[in-house]
Coordinates of C-alpha atoms in Angstrom, one line a residue:
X535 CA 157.0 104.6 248.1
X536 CA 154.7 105.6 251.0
X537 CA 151.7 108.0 250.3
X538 CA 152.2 111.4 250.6
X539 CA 151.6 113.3 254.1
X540 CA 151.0 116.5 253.1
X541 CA 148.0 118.6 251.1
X542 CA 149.0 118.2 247.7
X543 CA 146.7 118.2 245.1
X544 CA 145.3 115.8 243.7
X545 CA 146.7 116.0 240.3
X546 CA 150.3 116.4 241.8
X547 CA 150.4 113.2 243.5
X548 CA 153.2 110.5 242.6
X549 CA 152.8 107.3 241.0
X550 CA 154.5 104.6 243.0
X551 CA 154.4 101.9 240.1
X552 CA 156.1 101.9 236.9
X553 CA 154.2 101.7 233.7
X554 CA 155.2 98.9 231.3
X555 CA 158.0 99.4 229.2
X556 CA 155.4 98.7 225.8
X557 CA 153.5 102.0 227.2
X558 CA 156.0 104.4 228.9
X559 CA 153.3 107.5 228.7
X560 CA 151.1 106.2 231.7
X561 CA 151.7 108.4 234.5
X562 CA 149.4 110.4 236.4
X563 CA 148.6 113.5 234.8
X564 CA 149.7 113.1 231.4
X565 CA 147.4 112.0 228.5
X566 CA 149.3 109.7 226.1
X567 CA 150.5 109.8 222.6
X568 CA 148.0 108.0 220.1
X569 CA 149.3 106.4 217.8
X570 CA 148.8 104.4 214.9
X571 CA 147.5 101.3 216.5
X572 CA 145.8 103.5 218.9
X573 CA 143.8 104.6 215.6
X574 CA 143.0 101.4 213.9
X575 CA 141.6 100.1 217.3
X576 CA 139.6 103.0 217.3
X577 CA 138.0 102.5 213.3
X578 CA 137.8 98.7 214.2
X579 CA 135.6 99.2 217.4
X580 CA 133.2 101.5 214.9
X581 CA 132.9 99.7 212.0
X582 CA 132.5 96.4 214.8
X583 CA 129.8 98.4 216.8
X584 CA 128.3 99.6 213.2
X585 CA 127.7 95.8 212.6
X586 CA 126.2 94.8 215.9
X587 CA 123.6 97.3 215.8
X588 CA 122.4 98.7 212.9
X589 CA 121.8 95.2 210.7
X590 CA 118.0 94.1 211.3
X591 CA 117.2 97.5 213.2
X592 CA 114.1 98.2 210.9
X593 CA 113.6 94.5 209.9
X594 CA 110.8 94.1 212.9
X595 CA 108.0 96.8 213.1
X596 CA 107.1 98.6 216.8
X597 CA 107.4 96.8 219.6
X598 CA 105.0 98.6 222.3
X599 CA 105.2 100.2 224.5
X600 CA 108.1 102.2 225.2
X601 CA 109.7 101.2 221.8
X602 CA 106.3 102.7 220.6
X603 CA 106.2 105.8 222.4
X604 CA 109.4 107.8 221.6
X605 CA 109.0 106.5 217.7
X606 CA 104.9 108.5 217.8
X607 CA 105.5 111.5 220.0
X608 CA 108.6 112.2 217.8
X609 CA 106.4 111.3 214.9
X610 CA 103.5 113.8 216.1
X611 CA 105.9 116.8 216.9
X612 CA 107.0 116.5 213.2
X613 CA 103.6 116.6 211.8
X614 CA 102.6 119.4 213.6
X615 CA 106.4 121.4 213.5
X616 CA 106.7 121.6 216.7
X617 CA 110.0 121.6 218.4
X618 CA 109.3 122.0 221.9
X619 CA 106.6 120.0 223.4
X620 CA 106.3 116.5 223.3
X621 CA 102.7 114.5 222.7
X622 CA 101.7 111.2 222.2
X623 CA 97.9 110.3 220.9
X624 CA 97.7 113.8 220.6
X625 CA 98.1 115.1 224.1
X626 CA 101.3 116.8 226.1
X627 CA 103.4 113.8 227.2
X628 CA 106.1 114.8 229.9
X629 CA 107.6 111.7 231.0
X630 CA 111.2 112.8 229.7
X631 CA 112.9 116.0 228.2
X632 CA 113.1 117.0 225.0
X633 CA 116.5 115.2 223.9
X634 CA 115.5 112.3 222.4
X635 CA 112.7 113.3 220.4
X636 CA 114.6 116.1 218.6
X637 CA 117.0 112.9 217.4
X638 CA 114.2 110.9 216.5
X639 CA 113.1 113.5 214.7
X640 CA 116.2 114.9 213.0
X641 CA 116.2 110.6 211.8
X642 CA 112.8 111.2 210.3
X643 CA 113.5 113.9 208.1
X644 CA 116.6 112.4 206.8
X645 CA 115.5 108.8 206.5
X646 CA 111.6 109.4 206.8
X647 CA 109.1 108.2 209.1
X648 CA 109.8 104.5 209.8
X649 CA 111.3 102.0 212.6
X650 CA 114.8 102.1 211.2
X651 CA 114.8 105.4 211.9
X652 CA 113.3 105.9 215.3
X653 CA 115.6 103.5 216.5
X654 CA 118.4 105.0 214.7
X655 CA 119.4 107.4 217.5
X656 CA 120.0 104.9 220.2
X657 CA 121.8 102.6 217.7
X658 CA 124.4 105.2 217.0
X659 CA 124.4 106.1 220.9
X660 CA 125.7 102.7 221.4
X661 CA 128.5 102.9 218.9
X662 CA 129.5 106.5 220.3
X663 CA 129.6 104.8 223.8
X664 CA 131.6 102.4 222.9
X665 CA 134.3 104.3 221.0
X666 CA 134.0 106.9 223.9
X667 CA 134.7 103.9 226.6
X668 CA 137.7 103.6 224.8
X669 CA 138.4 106.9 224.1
X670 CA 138.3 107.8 227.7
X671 CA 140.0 104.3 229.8
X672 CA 143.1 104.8 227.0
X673 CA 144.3 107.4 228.9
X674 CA 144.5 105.5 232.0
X675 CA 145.1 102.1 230.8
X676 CA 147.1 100.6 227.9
X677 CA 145.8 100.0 224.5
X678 CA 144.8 96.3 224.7
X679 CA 142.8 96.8 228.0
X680 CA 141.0 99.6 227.1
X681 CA 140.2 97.7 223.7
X682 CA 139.3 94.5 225.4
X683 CA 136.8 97.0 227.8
X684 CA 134.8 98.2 224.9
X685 CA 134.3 94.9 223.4
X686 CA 133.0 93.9 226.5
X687 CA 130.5 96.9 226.5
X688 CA 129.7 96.1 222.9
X689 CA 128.6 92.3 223.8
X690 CA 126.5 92.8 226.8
X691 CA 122.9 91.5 225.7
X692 CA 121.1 93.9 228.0
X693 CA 123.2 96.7 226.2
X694 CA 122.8 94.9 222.4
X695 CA 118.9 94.6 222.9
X696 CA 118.5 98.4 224.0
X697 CA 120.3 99.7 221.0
X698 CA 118.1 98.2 218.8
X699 CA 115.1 100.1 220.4
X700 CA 114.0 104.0 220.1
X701 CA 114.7 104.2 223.9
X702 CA 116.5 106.7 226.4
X703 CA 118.7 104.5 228.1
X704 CA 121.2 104.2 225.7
X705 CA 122.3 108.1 224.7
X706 CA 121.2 108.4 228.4
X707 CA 124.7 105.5 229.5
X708 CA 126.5 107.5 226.7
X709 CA 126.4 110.6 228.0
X710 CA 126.8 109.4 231.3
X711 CA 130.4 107.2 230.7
X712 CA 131.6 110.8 228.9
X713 CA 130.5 113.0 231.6
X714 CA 131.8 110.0 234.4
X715 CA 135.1 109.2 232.9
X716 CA 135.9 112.8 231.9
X717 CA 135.5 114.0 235.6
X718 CA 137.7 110.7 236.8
X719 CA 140.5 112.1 234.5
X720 CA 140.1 115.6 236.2
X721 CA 140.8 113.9 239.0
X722 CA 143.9 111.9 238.0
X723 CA 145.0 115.7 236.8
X724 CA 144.3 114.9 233.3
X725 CA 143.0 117.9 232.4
X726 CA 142.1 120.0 229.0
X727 CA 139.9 122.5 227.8
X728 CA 138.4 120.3 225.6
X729 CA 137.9 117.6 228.2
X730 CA 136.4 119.9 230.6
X731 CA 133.8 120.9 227.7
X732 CA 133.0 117.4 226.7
X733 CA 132.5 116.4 230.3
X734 CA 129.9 119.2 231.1
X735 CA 128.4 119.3 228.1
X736 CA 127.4 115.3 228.5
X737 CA 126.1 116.5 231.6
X738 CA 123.9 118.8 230.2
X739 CA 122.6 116.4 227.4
X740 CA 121.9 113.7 230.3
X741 CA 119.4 116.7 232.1
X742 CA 117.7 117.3 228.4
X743 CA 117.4 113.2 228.2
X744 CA 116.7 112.1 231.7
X745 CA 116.5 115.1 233.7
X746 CA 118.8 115.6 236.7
X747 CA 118.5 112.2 238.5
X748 CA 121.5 110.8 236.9
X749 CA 123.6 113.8 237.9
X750 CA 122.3 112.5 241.5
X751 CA 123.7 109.4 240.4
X752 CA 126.8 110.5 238.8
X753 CA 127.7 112.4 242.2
X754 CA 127.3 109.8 244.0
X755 CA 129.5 107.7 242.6
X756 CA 132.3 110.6 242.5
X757 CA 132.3 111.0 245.5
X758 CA 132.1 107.7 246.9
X759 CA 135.4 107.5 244.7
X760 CA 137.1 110.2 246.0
X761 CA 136.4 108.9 249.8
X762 CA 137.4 105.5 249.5
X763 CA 140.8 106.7 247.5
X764 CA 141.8 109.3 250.3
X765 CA 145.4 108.5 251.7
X766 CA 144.8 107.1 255.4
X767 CA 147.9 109.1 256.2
X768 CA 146.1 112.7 254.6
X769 CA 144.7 115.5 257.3
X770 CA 143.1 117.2 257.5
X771 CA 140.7 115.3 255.6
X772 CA 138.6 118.6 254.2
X773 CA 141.6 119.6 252.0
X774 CA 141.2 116.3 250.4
X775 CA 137.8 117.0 249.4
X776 CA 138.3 120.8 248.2
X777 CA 141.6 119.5 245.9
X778 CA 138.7 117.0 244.8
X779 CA 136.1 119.7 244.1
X780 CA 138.9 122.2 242.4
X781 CA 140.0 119.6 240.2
X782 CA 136.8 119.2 238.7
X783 CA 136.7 123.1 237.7
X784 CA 132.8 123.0 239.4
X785 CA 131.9 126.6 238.1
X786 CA 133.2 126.5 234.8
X787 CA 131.0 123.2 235.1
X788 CA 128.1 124.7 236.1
X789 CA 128.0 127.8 233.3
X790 CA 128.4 124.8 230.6
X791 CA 125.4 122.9 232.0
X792 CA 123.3 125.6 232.7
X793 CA 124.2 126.8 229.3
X794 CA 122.7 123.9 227.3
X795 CA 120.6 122.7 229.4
X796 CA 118.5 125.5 230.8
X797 CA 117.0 127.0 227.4
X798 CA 114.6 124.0 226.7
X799 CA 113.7 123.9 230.3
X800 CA 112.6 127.4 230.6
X801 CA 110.7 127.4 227.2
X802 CA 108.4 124.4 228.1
X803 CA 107.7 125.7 231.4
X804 CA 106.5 129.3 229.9
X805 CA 105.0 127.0 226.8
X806 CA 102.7 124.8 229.2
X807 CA 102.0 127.7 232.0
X808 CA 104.3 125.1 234.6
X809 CA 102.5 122.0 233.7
X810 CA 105.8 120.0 232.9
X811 CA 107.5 121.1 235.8
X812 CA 104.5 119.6 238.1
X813 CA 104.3 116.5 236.1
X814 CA 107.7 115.7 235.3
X815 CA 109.7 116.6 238.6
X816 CA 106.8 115.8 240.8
X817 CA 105.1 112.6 239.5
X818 CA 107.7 111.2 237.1
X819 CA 110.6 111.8 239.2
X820 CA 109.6 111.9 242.7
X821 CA 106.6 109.4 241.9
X822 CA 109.1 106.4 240.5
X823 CA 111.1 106.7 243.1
X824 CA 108.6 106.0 246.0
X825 CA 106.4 103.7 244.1
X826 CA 103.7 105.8 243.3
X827 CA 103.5 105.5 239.5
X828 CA 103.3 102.0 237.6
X829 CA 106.4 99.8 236.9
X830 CA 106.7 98.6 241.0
X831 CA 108.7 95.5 241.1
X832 CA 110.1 93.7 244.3
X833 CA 113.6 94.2 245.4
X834 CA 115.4 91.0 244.0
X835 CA 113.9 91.8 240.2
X836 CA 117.0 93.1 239.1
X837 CA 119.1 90.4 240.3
X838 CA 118.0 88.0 237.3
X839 CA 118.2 90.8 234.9
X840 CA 122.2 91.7 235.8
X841 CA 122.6 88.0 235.7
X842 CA 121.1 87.7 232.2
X843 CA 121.9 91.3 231.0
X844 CA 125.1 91.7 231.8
X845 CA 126.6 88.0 231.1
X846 CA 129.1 86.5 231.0
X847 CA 131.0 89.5 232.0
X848 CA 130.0 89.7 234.9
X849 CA 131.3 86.2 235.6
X850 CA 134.4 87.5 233.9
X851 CA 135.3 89.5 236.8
X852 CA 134.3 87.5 239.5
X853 CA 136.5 84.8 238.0
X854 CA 139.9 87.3 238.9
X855 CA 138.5 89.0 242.0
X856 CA 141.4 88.6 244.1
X857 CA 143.0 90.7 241.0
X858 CA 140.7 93.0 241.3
X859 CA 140.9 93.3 245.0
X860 CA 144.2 93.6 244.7
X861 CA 144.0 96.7 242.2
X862 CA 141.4 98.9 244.6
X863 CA 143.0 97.3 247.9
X864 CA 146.1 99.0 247.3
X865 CA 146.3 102.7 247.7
X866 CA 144.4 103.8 245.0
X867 CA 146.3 106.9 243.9
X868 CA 149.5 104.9 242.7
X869 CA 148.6 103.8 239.4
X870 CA 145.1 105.0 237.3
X871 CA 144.5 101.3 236.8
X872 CA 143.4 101.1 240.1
X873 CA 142.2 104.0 240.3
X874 CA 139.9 103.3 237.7
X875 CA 139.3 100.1 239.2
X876 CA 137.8 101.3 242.5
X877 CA 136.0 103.9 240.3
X878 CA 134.2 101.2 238.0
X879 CA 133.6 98.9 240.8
X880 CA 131.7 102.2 242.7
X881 CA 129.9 103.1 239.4
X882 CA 128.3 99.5 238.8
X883 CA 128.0 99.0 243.1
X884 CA 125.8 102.4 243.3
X885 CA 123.4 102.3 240.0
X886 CA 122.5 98.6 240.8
X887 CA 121.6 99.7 244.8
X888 CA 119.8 102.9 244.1
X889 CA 118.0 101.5 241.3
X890 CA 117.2 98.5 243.9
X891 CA 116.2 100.6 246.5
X892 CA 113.4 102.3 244.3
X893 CA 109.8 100.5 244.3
X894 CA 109.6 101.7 240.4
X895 CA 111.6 99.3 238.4
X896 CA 112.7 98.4 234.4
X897 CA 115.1 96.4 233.4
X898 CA 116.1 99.3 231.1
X899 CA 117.1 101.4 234.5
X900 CA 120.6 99.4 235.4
X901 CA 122.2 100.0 231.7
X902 CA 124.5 103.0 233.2
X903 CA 126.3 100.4 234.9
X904 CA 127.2 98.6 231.8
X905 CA 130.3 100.9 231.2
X906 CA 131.8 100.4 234.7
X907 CA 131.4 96.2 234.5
X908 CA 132.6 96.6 231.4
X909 CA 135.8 98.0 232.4
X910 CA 136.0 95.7 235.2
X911 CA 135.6 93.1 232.4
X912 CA 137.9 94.2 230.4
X913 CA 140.8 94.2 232.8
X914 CA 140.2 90.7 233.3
X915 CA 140.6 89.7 230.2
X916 CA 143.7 91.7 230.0
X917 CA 145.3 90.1 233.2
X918 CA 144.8 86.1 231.6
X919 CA 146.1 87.6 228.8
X920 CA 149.6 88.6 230.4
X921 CA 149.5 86.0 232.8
X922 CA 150.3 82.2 231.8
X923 CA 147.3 80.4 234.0
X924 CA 144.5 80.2 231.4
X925 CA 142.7 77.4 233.2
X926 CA 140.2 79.7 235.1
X927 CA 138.5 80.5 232.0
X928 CA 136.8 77.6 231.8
X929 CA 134.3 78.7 233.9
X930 CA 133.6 80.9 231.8
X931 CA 133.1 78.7 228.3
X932 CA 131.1 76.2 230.7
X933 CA 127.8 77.8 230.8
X934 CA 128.0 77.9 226.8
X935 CA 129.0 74.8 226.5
X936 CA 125.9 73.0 229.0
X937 CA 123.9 76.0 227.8
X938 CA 123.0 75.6 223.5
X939 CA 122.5 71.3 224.5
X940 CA 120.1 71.9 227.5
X941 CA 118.2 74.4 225.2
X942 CA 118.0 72.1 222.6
X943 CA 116.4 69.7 225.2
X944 CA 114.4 71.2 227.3
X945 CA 113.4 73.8 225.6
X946 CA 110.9 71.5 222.6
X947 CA 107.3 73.8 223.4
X948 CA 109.6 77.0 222.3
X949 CA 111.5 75.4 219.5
X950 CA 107.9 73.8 218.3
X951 CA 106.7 77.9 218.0
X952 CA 110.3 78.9 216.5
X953 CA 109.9 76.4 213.7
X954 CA 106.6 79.0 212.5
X955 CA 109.3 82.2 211.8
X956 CA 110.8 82.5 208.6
X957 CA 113.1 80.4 207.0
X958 CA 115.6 82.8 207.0
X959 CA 115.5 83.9 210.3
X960 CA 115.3 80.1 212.0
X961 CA 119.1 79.6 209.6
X962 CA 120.5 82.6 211.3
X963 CA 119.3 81.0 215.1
X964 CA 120.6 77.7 214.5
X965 CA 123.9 78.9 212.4
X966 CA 124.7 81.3 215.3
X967 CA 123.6 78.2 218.4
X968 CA 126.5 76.4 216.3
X969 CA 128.7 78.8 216.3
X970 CA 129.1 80.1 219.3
X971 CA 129.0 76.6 220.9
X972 CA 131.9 75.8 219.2
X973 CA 134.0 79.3 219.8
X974 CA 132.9 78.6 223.8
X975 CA 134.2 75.2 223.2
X976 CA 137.2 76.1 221.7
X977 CA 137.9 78.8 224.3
X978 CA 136.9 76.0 226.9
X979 CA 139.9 73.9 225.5
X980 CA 142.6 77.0 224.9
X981 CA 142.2 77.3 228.8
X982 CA 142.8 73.8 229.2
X983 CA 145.9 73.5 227.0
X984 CA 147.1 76.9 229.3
X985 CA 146.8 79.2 226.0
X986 CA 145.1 82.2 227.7
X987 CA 145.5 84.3 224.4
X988 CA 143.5 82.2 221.9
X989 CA 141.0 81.4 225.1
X990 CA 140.1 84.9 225.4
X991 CA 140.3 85.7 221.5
X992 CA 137.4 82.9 221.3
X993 CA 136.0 84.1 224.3
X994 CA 134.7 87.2 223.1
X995 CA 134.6 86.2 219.4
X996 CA 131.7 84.1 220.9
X997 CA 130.0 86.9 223.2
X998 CA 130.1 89.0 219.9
X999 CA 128.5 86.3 217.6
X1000 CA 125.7 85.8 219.8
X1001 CA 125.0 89.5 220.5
X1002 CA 125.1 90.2 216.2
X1003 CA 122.8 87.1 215.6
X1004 CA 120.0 86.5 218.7
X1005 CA 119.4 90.1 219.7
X1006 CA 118.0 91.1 216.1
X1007 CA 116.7 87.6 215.5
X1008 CA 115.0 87.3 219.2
X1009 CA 113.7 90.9 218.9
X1010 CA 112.1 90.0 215.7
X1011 CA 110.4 86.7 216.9
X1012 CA 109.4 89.1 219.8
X1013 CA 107.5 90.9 217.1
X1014 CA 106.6 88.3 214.9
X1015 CA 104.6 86.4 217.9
X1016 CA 103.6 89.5 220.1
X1017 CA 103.1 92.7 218.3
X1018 CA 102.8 91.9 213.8
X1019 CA 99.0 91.3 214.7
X1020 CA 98.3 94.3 215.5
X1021 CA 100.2 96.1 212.8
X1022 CA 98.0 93.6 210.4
X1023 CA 94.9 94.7 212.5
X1024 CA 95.3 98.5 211.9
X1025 CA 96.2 98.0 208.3
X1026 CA 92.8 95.8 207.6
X1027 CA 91.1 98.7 209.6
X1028 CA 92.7 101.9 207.2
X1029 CA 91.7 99.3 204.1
X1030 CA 88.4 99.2 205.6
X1031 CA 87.8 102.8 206.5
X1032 CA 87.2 101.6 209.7
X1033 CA 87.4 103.7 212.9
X1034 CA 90.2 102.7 215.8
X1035 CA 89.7 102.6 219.7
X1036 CA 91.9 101.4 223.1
X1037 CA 89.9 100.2 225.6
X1038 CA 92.0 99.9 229.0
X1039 CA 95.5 100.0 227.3
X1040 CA 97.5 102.0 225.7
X1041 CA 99.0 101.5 221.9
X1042 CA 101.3 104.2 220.7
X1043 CA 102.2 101.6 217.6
X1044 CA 98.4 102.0 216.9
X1045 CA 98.9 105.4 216.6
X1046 CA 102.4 105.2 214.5
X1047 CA 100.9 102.5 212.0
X1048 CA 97.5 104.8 212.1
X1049 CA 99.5 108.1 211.7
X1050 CA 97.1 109.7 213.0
X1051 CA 94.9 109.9 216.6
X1052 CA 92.7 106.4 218.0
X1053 CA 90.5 106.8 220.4
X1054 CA 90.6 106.0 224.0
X1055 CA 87.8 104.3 226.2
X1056 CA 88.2 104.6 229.9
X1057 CA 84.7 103.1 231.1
X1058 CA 82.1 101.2 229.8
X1059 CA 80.1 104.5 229.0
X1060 CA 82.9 105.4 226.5
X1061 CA 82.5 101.8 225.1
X1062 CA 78.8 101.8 224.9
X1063 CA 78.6 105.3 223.1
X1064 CA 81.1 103.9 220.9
X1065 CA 79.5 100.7 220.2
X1066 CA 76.3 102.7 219.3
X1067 CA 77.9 104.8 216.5
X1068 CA 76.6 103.1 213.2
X1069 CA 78.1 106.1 210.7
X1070 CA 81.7 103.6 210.2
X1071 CA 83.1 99.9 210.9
X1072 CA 85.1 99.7 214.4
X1073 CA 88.0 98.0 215.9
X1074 CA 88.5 97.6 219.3
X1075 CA 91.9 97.0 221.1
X1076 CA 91.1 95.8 224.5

């Protein structure tokens, strides 16, 4: 069927290819009936995100800095009762809204001041992303691919390590796949009240956890979607872009956002006489983007951190390109797998450029693409698992396979240092090194024998082992090596009675072990008056 001609709207557009027979309630502009299946995937992708991320979370102490800083400012807002400005040390701290800390500190007063419960929030931000992912693709795609997407989101490391800290990122990617995905489905014609809600309201959260930077983002990438899917044949082509902008009901849109977000944002500017606005828009925002605060990296860093971060999905879908290809290729508006294709190929293409093209740089800053690589992941892994050519896999259990040997080999300095963790925690490294060699293995020889189902089964049963066992295990030898002495340090120093200082560096874990303020030395004056003070015993961080 050729495209259509005229100016029809975007939501009354035909599909030109038949859904499967096994999922008849695919077409455009029409959610699909859930059913039973449709809920147990749903409770097994919870209670499977439930045991990725929250065993271990408060077995390792604060891992400074950023770890540190959202865990002490929430911290300090609840000792004083304040809900509405953020400090850390004791002073304002605007780096980022108010969002996160009110979680953090709703945590606290259920589960008390502690690790666990700083780094609760983000922990259940992942599972709510994941379950969302699904959520959101299952009305595009069918049950298994929009499964086999959110395990794919669930196993990324980068994504596995960031739930286990008190960070933004992670509610930040959640908010933003909702918010994403829910507009995408306005434009398929998918449309609901409570869709339209959910979609804004994410959008709002993102401004109260971020700011409005993502919403940049997320614009970006809608309408670099609803250019490239245009219909050559369509003219005049500004019809095309107002059926866009109707479908995506912008001033209902705009009352919800405004609505949530613009409260908080008015208080603190009254509350600090316009301070925030100067230091959060201006310097935090503006200032990261040219290079003028810290965290400048050169353009290539996050080309090893997408390779490491986001593996071996990645690989996953360069391994069925052509497929891929093939899905956004075509004309976009005949099926919503392709359509969500394109869409998650723009999504991952534009956070990893902008983010590029920024001197500021954290590794942390790419984790919004993690949903749309996911998806691409995930309809890989559906396509070997219709097709009857499992052989390409391999290339994906190969870099397992060389990888746990080669470690083992090369790697004697590092092992020599691992042997000094705890018992416990060196049997949960080598038991999961075994295992996950021998699912990668096994997946290696399914593709071999052409048996693409139990290839891709032990595929991901291996992505998930290694994300449940190395990200808790490597974040607590992180601690263990790098940041337990100074927990030990500030606990011999309250024993003592002895008075706490930073000199050159900051230390909110000082702070959070301290409970309390440490001083700060900027210049050798500060350290000599300091020094001089003979009323109490001193420590010095330097």
């Amino acid at each position: 069927m050729p495209e259509p001609q005229d100016g029809t709207a975007v939501q009354q557009l035909k599909t030109t290819e038949q859904a499967p027979a096994s999922n008849p309630d695919r077409s455009q502009g029409r959610m699909p009936r859930w059913t039973s299946r449709d809920w147990l995937a749903l409770s097994l992708l919870a209670a499977l995100s439930l045991l990725l991320y929250l065993p271990g979370l408060g077995s390792y102490g604060i891992i400074d800095p950023s770890d540190g800083i959202y865990a002490e400012a929430a911290r300090e807002m609840l000792e004083r009762g304040d809900w509405l400005t953020p400090s850390a040390n004791y002073k304002p701290f605007f780096e980022k809204p108010i969002l996160i800390y009110w979680l953090i500190m709703c945590s606290y007063k259920v589960f008390g001041v502690a690790p666990f419960a700083a780094r609760l929030p983000a922990a259940l931000s992942a599972v709510a992303c994941v379950v969302s992912l699904f959520v959101l693709t299952r009305q595009m795609l069918s049950r298994r691919a929009a499964f086999l997407s959110a395990v794919c989101l669930a196993s990324m490391p980068l994504f596995a390590v960031i739930a286990h800290l008190s960070l933004t990122d992670l509610p930040l990617t959640f908010f933003m796949t909702v918010g994403g995905l829910g507009l995408l489905l306005h434009l398929r014609g998918k449309q609901s009240p409570a869709l339209t809600l959910a979609a804004y309201a994410s959008l709002a959260l993102i401004i109260l956890v971020k700011g409005p930077a993502p919403i940049v983002v997320l614009g970006l990438i809608l309408a670099a979607y609803v250019a490239l899917s245009k219909p050559r044949e369509l003219k005049p082509w500004y019809r095309w872009w107002g059926q866009g902008l109707a479908a995506v009901k912008p001033l209902a849109g705009t009352a919800i956002v405004l609505a949530v977000a613009a409260p908080w944002y008015v208080a603190e500017g009254i509350a600090t006489q316009g301070a925030f606005y100067y230091e959060f828009f201006v310097r935090q925002n503006l200032g990261r983007a040219v290079g003028a605060v810290n965290h400048q990296n050169p353009w290539w860093y996050y080309a090893p951190v997408f390779a490491v971060g986001f593996f071996p999905w990645w690989l996953v879908a360069c391994l069925n390109g052509r497929a891929l290809w093939s899905n956004i290729s075509k004309p976009v508006l005949s099926s919503d797998r392709r359509a969500l294709s394109l869409f998650s190929a723009v999504w991952v293409v534009i956070v990893v450029a902008l983010f590029s093209a920024m001197k500021a740089k954290l590794a942390t800053y790419i984790l919004p693409a993690a949903p749309g690589l996911a998806i691409l992941g995930g309809l890989t892994l559906d396509y070997w698992w219709r097709s009857k050519k499992g052989k390409s896999i391999i290339a994906f259990a190969l870099p397992f396979v060389i990888a746990v040997p080669a470690a083992l080999l090369f790697a004697r300095p590092a092992l020599e240092r691992l042997l000094t963790l705890p018992p416990e925690t060196l049997w949960i490294i080598g038991s999961a090194l075994a295992f996950v060699f021998l699912l990668s293995l096994a997946a290696g020889i399914f593709a071999l024998l052409n048996k693409p189902r139990k290839a891709v089964i032990s595929m991901v049963a291996a992505t998930l082992a290694a994300c449940a066992a190395f990200v808790p295990s490597g974040l607590f030898a992180d601690y263990w090596f790098s940041h337990k002495p100074l927990k030990e340090l500030v606990e011999r120093a309250q024993s003592d009675g002895a008075a706490i200082a930073l000199y050159l560096r900051d230390s909110p874990a000082a702070c959070f072990y301290r409970r309390g303020k440490v001083n700060e030395l900027y210049t050798l004056l500060d350290l000599k008056l300091y020094a001089q003070d003979q009323s109490r015993p001193k420590s010095l961080l330097v």
